[in-house]
CSV table of C-alpha atoms in Angstrom, one decimal:
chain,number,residue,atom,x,y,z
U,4,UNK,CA,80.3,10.7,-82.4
U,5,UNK,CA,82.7,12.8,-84.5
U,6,UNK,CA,85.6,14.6,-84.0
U,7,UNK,CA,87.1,17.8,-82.8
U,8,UNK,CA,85.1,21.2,-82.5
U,9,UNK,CA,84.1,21.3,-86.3
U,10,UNK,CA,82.1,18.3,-86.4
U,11,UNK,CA,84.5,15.8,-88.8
U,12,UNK,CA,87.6,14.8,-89.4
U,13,UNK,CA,88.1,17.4,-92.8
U,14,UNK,CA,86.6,20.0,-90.1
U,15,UNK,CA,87.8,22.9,-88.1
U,16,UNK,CA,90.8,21.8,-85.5
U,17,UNK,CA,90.2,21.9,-82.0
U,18,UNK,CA,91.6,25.3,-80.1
U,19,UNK,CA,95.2,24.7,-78.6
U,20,UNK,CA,94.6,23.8,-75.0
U,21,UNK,CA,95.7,27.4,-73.7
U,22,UNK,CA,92.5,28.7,-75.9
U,23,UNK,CA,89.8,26.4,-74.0
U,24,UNK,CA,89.6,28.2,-70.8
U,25,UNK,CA,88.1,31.1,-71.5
U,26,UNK,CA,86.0,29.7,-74.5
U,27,UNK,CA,84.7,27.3,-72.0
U,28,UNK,CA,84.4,29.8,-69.2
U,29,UNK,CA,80.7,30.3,-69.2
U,30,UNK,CA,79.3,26.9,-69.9
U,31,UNK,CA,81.9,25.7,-66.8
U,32,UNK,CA,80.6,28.5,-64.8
U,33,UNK,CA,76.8,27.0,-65.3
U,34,UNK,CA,77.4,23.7,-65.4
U,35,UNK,CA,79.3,24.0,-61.5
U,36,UNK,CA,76.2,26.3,-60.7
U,37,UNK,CA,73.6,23.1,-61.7
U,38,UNK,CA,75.5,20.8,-59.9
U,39,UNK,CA,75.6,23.4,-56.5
U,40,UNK,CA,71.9,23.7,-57.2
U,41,UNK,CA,71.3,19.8,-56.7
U,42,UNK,CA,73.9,19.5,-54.0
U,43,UNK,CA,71.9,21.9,-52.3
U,44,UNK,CA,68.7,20.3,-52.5
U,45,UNK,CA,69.6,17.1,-51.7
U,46,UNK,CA,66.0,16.7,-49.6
U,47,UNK,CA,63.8,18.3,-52.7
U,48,UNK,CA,61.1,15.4,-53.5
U,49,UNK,CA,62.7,16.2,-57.4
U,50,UNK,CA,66.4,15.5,-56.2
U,51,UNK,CA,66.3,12.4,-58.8
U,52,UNK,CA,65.0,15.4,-61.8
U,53,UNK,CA,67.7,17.3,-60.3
U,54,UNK,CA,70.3,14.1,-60.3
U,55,UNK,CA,69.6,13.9,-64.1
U,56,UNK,CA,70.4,16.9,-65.3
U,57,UNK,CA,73.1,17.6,-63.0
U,58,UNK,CA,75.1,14.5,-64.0
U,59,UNK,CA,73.8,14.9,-67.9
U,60,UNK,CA,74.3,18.8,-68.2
U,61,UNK,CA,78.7,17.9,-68.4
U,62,UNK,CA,78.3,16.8,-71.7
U,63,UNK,CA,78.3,20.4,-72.6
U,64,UNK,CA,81.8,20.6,-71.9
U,65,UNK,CA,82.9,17.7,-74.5
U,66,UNK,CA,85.5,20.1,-76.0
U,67,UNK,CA,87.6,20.2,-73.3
U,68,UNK,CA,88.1,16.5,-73.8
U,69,UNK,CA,90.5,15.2,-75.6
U,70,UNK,CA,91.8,13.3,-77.7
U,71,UNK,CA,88.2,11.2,-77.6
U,72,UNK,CA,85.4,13.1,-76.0
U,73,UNK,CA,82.9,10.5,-77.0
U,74,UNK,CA,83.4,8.4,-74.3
U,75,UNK,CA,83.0,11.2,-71.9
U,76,UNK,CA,79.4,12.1,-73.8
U,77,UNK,CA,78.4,8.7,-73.2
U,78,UNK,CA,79.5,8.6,-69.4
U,79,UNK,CA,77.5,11.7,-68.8
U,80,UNK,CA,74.7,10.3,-70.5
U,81,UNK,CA,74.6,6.9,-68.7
U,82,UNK,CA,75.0,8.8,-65.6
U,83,UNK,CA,71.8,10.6,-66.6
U,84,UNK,CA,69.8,7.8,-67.9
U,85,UNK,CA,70.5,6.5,-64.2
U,86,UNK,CA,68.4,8.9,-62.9
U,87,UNK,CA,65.8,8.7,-66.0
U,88,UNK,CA,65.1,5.9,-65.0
U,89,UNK,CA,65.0,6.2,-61.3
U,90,UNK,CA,62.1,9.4,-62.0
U,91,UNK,CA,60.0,6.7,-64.7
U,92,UNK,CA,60.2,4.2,-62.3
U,93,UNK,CA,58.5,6.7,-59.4
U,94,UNK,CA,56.2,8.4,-61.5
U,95,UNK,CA,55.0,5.9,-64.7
U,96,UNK,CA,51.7,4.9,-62.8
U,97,UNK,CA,50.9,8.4,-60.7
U,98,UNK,CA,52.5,11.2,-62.9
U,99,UNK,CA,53.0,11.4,-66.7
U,100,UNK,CA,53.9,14.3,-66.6
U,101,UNK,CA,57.1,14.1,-64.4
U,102,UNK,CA,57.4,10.8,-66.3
U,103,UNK,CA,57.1,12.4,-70.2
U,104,UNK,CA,59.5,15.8,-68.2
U,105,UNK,CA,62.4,12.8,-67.7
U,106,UNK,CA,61.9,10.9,-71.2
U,107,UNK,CA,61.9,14.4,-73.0
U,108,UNK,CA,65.3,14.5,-71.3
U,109,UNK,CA,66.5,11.6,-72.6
U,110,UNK,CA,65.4,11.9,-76.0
């Protein structure tokens, strides 16, 4: 994982904080809108698809975190993996194609 928005060390600087809220407007806006979207579907049969994205799609806002986002990637990404797992284990023998949707996730 490397560091700040620019990619490396010897790359851009991260935007003072005050410059992250609207830069990060959007991809908040969405990201709060996915995780409504499972909330509200709670009963769906897919609420485990649903799970996964909504607890992977955070990632998105790494630069917001500082001084380390990296651990925060790899939170959101276990947290999804969670739920990978939970649609591979439901669907390996009687769909593989929810089961290749969830490891496409992953990948």
């Amino acid at each position: 994982c490397r560091g700040g928005f620019g990619g490396g060390p010897s790359g851009p600087k991260q935007p003072p904080a005050a410059a992250l809220p609207p830069l990060l407007a959007d991809t908040s806006k969405y990201i709060g809108e996915i995780q409504q979207f499972r909330e509200d579907n709670r009963r769906s049969k897919q609420f485990n698809h649903l799970s996964m994205i909504s607890e992977g799609i955070p990632a998105l806002g790494w630069g917001a975190v500082s001084p380390k986002p990296c651990p925060f990637i790899k939170d959101t990404a276990d947290a999804a993996t969670f739920y990978l797992n939970r649609v591979l284990k439901e669907f390996k023998d009687s769909d593989k194609q929810q089961a290749d949707w969830a490891k496409s996730f992953g990948a």
